[in-house]
């Protein structure tokens, strides 16, 4: 199956449509809420939460005895929240830093989850098959029911964010001010984090524990490069997330043996890379171009100011001078003369140069400014 | 115990000790999460090496995976230096991308390569004793035991040589740079060591649990001591202890050894976190409660000192005036009475001589901004603490 084939199939193949819808909604939702996580400087919290959800999934299975998506999600949610609370407890009660706390909870919870998982697998229970799909995720197992849950969560998050838009915004950018005007910052923070935990837990089934955090981070990090406005960033991140979800599914369906989760993450990474390089204001490419331009301008100004110093020693400042001195002793090439002439700052002949009126005026201003600094 | 069991425990203990040493420095340098990044991002290096050598313990594979790890660190710091995103975001962007590349590489060649993502991510130490090292025709033990042992030996050696440089650059990077120890060199040296350790450990405990082996013992030790040498020994000790205890837990439950080791590490951390003598959760909670009550007491004494009017000094009025709950007010009154700071007659509170002396000294300390002096003053006056 190739890409074209995939799009033809989309209208007829119900399963494929569900999976595409699911990953698209999931990606969009991750980008939507991920924007807040990234701006809150909690990028890696998602990583910790997704790993911390594993023991919850296993315990929920042990208690319920059946592999019911709702139960497992609930378990994941509870243990994800416990992990988050514990991280905050470690940071506030001990002098261990945020990174250590995140790494600790991430690995310890995951290890405990692994213990439970292998314990369950050794039990004689036919139901357990497929629990380990939460490790790497399997988009192919998405069902209409899962997509329905995703839709509900999306609606709830959208509603919540619209309702508390200005509270969230002030929490992100000026938490001290938010406290001063009496907002319950603690509760808003908990609410926002719970939403993020919810979406992470939902995505585990599709992209898995390991790669979930990237889906939260990448669209938001990419969107950040294009704008300084929150609502545009959130919108862009949603778009980027949905795009990487859908394109990931399309690519992995088009080539056999391609796992969906990693392909989604790689699609998102490509968007990030593109944004890093080509974003008009912050991008690496534009920055390099601006840097080169200003370096060239400085070089020209240096040449011009040297000419001004030579010229100003003479009665008539516009009199021609030989160019050999500048060429041989100062290392200025003919290219620079030509460039200056093109800008109308000097007259350039075979072996001599002279300042024009415009050039003299510009150079004297330049010279004045330099003199003031010294 | 049969031979294989002893060998597994030995390998687990070696892995634990080898991870604990660089882990200690990573925790102290606030770079704990870089282990998470390295342990995931080495996957493409491992896969590529495995395609070539078909042996997880081959030197070429170890070198390639280590280089991938160092490359990850470089990419993270490059991304961070562009200023486009914060450091933790940079980590979170780089390692999933590299990990995904690794997973896809495995998936594409699944038919002719016997390498499982599960195996890389979760590890299986139980199989380690089957891969033997034969030297001069003699079976000298499992290969991974020798590999991990060598890495541990090298890191102990390096640690001995560069102990004071590492110590200095960890705690005062500015000073160490001005004394001429290149921070970049030390940083990448430590990162290379971390990568090598991760690479040789992942086969035994898996990529994610390497993170636990590096961070958890060090964090636990950090809660117990402030001495770098002690911290190194303690974290190695905790690591080895959990490795052996974890093996037996796994044996008992018939579950994953790596998962059990991590669970023991987690319980150790939880225990220390809750009950550590000075910095544990309960100790800190108790200290904060004590502090709160004692600050309230001083506020209360100052209030009494300021007012001579009988109406201002009545117990009931105090509750309204300072706006405390009854519980707090009672606790403060009781503490003050126990320490002989006040006497209560007909519901009127007045300072005793001792209370007056205490209050006056407290005022001087507060006026002079010598608030740290209050702690020693408390030692002198208090019979009972809050």
GROMACS .gro file of N, CA and C in nm, chain B residues 114-194:
model
  243
  488UNK      N    1   1.760  -1.047   1.514
  488UNK     CA    2   1.696  -1.093   1.636
  488UNK      C    3   1.721  -0.992   1.746
  489UNK      N    4   1.663  -0.876   1.729
  489UNK     CA    5   1.677  -0.774   1.833
  489UNK      C    6   1.537  -0.720   1.857
  490UNK      N    7   1.499  -0.720   1.981
  490UNK     CA    8   1.363  -0.688   2.019
  490UNK      C    9   1.364  -0.553   2.091
  491UNK      N   10   1.271  -0.465   2.058
  491UNK     CA   11   1.268  -0.337   2.130
  491UNK      C   12   1.243  -0.362   2.277
  492UNK      N   13   1.157  -0.460   2.306
  492UNK     CA   14   1.130  -0.494   2.446
  492UNK      C   15   1.258  -0.525   2.520
  493UNK      N   16   1.343  -0.605   2.454
  493UNK     CA   17   1.466  -0.649   2.520
  493UNK      C   18   1.555  -0.529   2.550
  494UNK      N   19   1.560  -0.434   2.455
  494UNK     CA   20   1.646  -0.318   2.475
  494UNK      C   21   1.589  -0.228   2.584
  495UNK      N   22   1.457  -0.213   2.582
  495UNK     CA   23   1.396  -0.118   2.673
  495UNK      C   24   1.385  -0.175   2.814
  496UNK      N   25   1.357  -0.303   2.823
  496UNK     CA   26   1.330  -0.361   2.955
  496UNK      C   27   1.445  -0.446   3.006
  497UNK      N   28   1.526  -0.499   2.916
  497UNK     CA   29   1.641  -0.577   2.957
  497UNK      C   30   1.598  -0.711   3.015
  498UNK      N   31   1.690  -0.808   3.014
  498UNK     CA   32   1.658  -0.934   3.079
  498UNK      C   33   1.787  -0.992   3.132
  499UNK      N   34   1.811  -0.966   3.259
  499UNK     CA   35   1.937  -1.007   3.319
  499UNK      C   36   1.942  -1.158   3.336
  500UNK      N   37   1.825  -1.222   3.337
  500UNK     CA   38   1.822  -1.367   3.360
  500UNK      C   39   1.894  -1.443   3.249
  501UNK      N   40   1.901  -1.380   3.129
  501UNK     CA   41   1.968  -1.449   3.019
  501UNK      C   42   2.118  -1.420   3.015
  502UNK      N   43   2.162  -1.324   3.096
  502UNK     CA   44   2.302  -1.282   3.089
  502UNK      C   45   2.402  -1.396   3.110
  503UNK      N   46   2.377  -1.489   3.203
  503UNK     CA   47   2.478  -1.594   3.225
  503UNK      C   48   2.496  -1.689   3.107
  504UNK      N   49   2.401  -1.687   3.010
  504UNK     CA   50   2.414  -1.782   2.899
  504UNK      C   51   2.521  -1.742   2.799
  505UNK      N   52   2.553  -1.614   2.796
  505UNK     CA   53   2.653  -1.567   2.700
  505UNK      C   54   2.789  -1.568   2.769
  506UNK      N   55   2.866  -1.677   2.744
  506UNK     CA   56   2.989  -1.697   2.821
  506UNK      C   57   3.110  -1.638   2.750
  507UNK      N   58   3.206  -1.600   2.830
  507UNK     CA   59   3.334  -1.557   2.773
  507UNK      C   60   3.433  -1.673   2.786
  508UNK      N   61   3.484  -1.715   2.674
  508UNK     CA   62   3.580  -1.825   2.677
  508UNK      C   63   3.717  -1.769   2.643
  509UNK      N   64   3.812  -1.787   2.733
  509UNK     CA   65   3.945  -1.731   2.714
  509UNK      C   66   4.048  -1.843   2.721
  510UNK      N   67   4.122  -1.859   2.617
  510UNK     CA   68   4.221  -1.966   2.608
  510UNK      C   69   4.158  -2.103   2.634
  511UNK      N   70   4.035  -2.116   2.583
  511UNK     CA   71   3.969  -2.245   2.596
  511UNK      C   72   3.908  -2.270   2.732
  512UNK      N   73   3.918  -2.169   2.823
  512UNK     CA   74   3.860  -2.188   2.957
  512UNK      C   75   3.740  -2.095   2.972
  513UNK      N   76   3.633  -2.147   3.030
  513UNK     CA   77   3.514  -2.066   3.054
  513UNK      C   78   3.538  -1.980   3.178
  514UNK      N   79   3.547  -1.847   3.158
  514UNK     CA   80   3.580  -1.762   3.273
  514UNK      C   81   3.459  -1.685   3.326
  515UNK      N   82   3.341  -1.719   3.281
  515UNK     CA   83   3.223  -1.651   3.334
  515UNK      C   84   3.145  -1.581   3.227
  516UNK      N   85   3.031  -1.520   3.264
  516UNK     CA   86   2.948  -1.452   3.166
  516UNK      C   87   3.020  -1.330   3.108
  517UNK      N   88   2.996  -1.307   2.979
  517UNK     CA   89   3.059  -1.194   2.911
  517UNK      C   90   3.023  -1.062   2.977
  518UNK      N   91   2.891  -1.046   3.005
  518UNK     CA   92   2.850  -0.913   3.053
  518UNK      C   93   2.909  -0.884   3.189
  519UNK      N   94   2.939  -0.988   3.269
  519UNK     CA   95   3.004  -0.965   3.397
  519UNK      C   96   3.140  -0.899   3.375
  520UNK      N   97   3.214  -0.949   3.277
  520UNK     CA   98   3.346  -0.892   3.250
  520UNK      C   99   3.335  -0.751   3.194
  521UNK      N  100   3.236  -0.732   3.105
  521UNK     CA  101   3.222  -0.599   3.044
  521UNK      C  102   3.186  -0.495   3.150
  522UNK      N  103   3.084  -0.527   3.229
  522UNK     CA  104   3.041  -0.432   3.333
  522UNK      C  105   3.152  -0.411   3.435
  523UNK      N  106   3.217  -0.522   3.471
  523UNK     CA  107   3.327  -0.513   3.567
  523UNK      C  108   3.437  -0.420   3.518
  524UNK      N  109   3.471  -0.433   3.389
  524UNK     CA  110   3.576  -0.347   3.333
  524UNK      C  111   3.535  -0.201   3.342
  525UNK      N  112   3.409  -0.173   3.304
  525UNK     CA  113   3.364  -0.034   3.309
  525UNK      C  114   3.367   0.019   3.452
  526UNK      N  115   3.324  -0.065   3.547
  526UNK     CA  116   3.326  -0.022   3.687
  526UNK      C  117   3.469   0.007   3.731
  527UNK      N  118   3.561  -0.081   3.692
  527UNK     CA  119   3.701  -0.064   3.728
  527UNK      C  120   3.754   0.069   3.673
  528UNK      N  121   3.721   0.094   3.545
  528UNK     CA  122   3.769   0.219   3.483
  528UNK      C  123   3.709   0.340   3.554
  529UNK      N  124   3.579   0.332   3.588
  529UNK     CA  125   3.523   0.452   3.650
  529UNK      C  126   3.578   0.475   3.789
  530UNK      N  127   3.606   0.367   3.862
  530UNK     CA  128   3.668   0.386   3.994
  530UNK      C  129   3.805   0.449   3.978
  531UNK      N  130   3.879   0.401   3.878
  531UNK     CA  131   4.013   0.454   3.851
  531UNK      C  132   4.007   0.602   3.817
  532UNK      N  133   3.916   0.637   3.724
  532UNK     CA  134   3.902   0.776   3.682
  532UNK      C  135   3.859   0.864   3.799
  533UNK      N  136   3.769   0.810   3.878
  533UNK     CA  137   3.719   0.885   3.993
  533UNK      C  138   3.833   0.916   4.089
  534UNK      N  139   3.922   0.819   4.109
  534UNK     CA  140   4.035   0.841   4.197
  534UNK      C  141   4.128   0.948   4.145
  535UNK      N  142   4.151   0.943   4.011
  535UNK     CA  143   4.243   1.039   3.951
  535UNK      C  144   4.185   1.180   3.955
  536UNK      N  145   4.057   1.191   3.919
  536UNK     CA  146   3.999   1.325   3.898
  536UNK      C  147   3.902   1.364   4.008
  537UNK      N  148   3.917   1.305   4.127
  537UNK     CA  149   3.819   1.331   4.231
  537UNK      C  150   3.807   1.479   4.263
  538UNK      N  151   3.922   1.545   4.287
  538UNK     CA  152   3.909   1.684   4.331
  538UNK      C  153   3.865   1.776   4.218
  539UNK      N  154   3.905   1.744   4.093
  539UNK     CA  155   3.858   1.824   3.980
  539UNK      C  156   3.706   1.814   3.965
  540UNK      N  157   3.658   1.690   3.974
  540UNK     CA  158   3.513   1.668   3.961
  540UNK      C  159   3.437   1.737   4.073
  541UNK      N  160   3.491   1.722   4.193
  541UNK     CA  161   3.427   1.781   4.310
  541UNK      C  162   3.417   1.932   4.293
  542UNK      N  163   3.530   1.992   4.256
  542UNK     CA  164   3.533   2.137   4.242
  542UNK      C  165   3.438   2.184   4.133
  543UNK      N  166   3.443   2.117   4.018
  543UNK     CA  167   3.360   2.167   3.908
  543UNK      C  168   3.212   2.141   3.936
  544UNK      N  169   3.184   2.040   4.021
  544UNK     CA  170   3.044   2.014   4.054
  544UNK      C  171   2.988   2.121   4.145
  545UNK      N  172   3.068   2.161   4.244
  545UNK     CA  173   3.014   2.253   4.344
  545UNK      C  174   3.043   2.398   4.313
  546UNK      N  175   3.149   2.426   4.237
  546UNK     CA  176   3.179   2.565   4.205
  546UNK      C  177   3.243   2.569   4.066
  547UNK      N  178   3.158   2.566   3.965
  547UNK     CA  179   3.210   2.553   3.829
  547UNK      C  180   3.289   2.679   3.791
  548UNK      N  181   3.248   2.794   3.844
  548UNK     CA  182   3.319   2.917   3.812
  548UNK      C  183   3.463   2.912   3.860
  549UNK      N  184   3.479   2.871   3.987
  549UNK     CA  185   3.614   2.864   4.043
  549UNK      C  186   3.699   2.762   3.967
  550UNK      N  187   3.639   2.647   3.937
  550UNK     CA  188   3.718   2.543   3.872
  550UNK      C  189   3.761   2.588   3.733
  551UNK      N  190   3.672   2.664   3.665
  551UNK     CA  191   3.711   2.714   3.533
  551UNK      C  192   3.823   2.815   3.545
  552UNK      N  193   3.816   2.902   3.649
  552UNK     CA  194   3.919   3.004   3.661
  552UNK      C  195   4.051   2.944   3.707
  553UNK      N  196   4.047   2.826   3.770
  553UNK     CA  197   4.171   2.759   3.808
  553UNK      C  198   4.229   2.680   3.691
  554UNK      N  199   4.154   2.675   3.580
  554UNK     CA  200   4.210   2.615   3.460
  554UNK      C  201   4.166   2.474   3.430
  555UNK      N  202   4.064   2.423   3.503
  555UNK     CA  203   4.011   2.292   3.467
  555UNK      C  204   3.898   2.315   3.368
  556UNK      N  205   3.915   2.267   3.248
  556UNK     CA  206   3.815   2.296   3.146
  556UNK      C  207   3.680   2.233   3.182
  557UNK      N  208   3.577   2.316   3.200
  557UNK     CA  209   3.447   2.261   3.234
  557UNK      C  210   3.391   2.175   3.121
  558UNK      N  211   3.420   2.216   2.997
  558UNK     CA  212   3.368   2.141   2.883
  558UNK      C  213   3.427   2.000   2.883
  559UNK      N  214   3.559   1.993   2.907
  559UNK     CA  215   3.626   1.863   2.905
  559UNK      C  216   3.570   1.773   3.015
  560UNK      N  217   3.557   1.829   3.136
  560UNK     CA  218   3.504   1.749   3.246
  560UNK      C  219   3.361   1.705   3.218
  561UNK      N  220   3.283   1.801   3.164
  561UNK     CA  221   3.143   1.771   3.134
  561UNK      C  222   3.134   1.655   3.036
  562UNK      N  223   3.207   1.667   2.925
  562UNK     CA  224   3.196   1.560   2.825
  562UNK      C  225   3.262   1.431   2.873
  563UNK      N  226   3.363   1.444   2.958
  563UNK     CA  227   3.422   1.323   3.017
  563UNK      C  228   3.318   1.248   3.098
  564UNK      N  229   3.249   1.321   3.184
  564UNK     CA  230   3.146   1.260   3.267
  564UNK      C  231   3.035   1.202   3.180
  565UNK      N  232   3.001   1.276   3.074
  565UNK     CA  233   2.894   1.229   2.986
  565UNK      C  234   2.934   1.101   2.913
  566UNK      N  235   3.062   1.096   2.872
  566UNK     CA  236   3.109   0.974   2.806
  566UNK      C  237   3.102   0.857   2.901
  567UNK      N  238   3.146   0.880   3.025
  567UNK     CA  239   3.141   0.773   3.125
  567UNK      C  240   2.996   0.728   3.147
  568UNK      N  241   2.905   0.827   3.156
  568UNK     CA  242   2.763   0.794   3.173
  568UNK      C  243   2.713   0.710   3.056
   0.00000   0.00000   0.00000
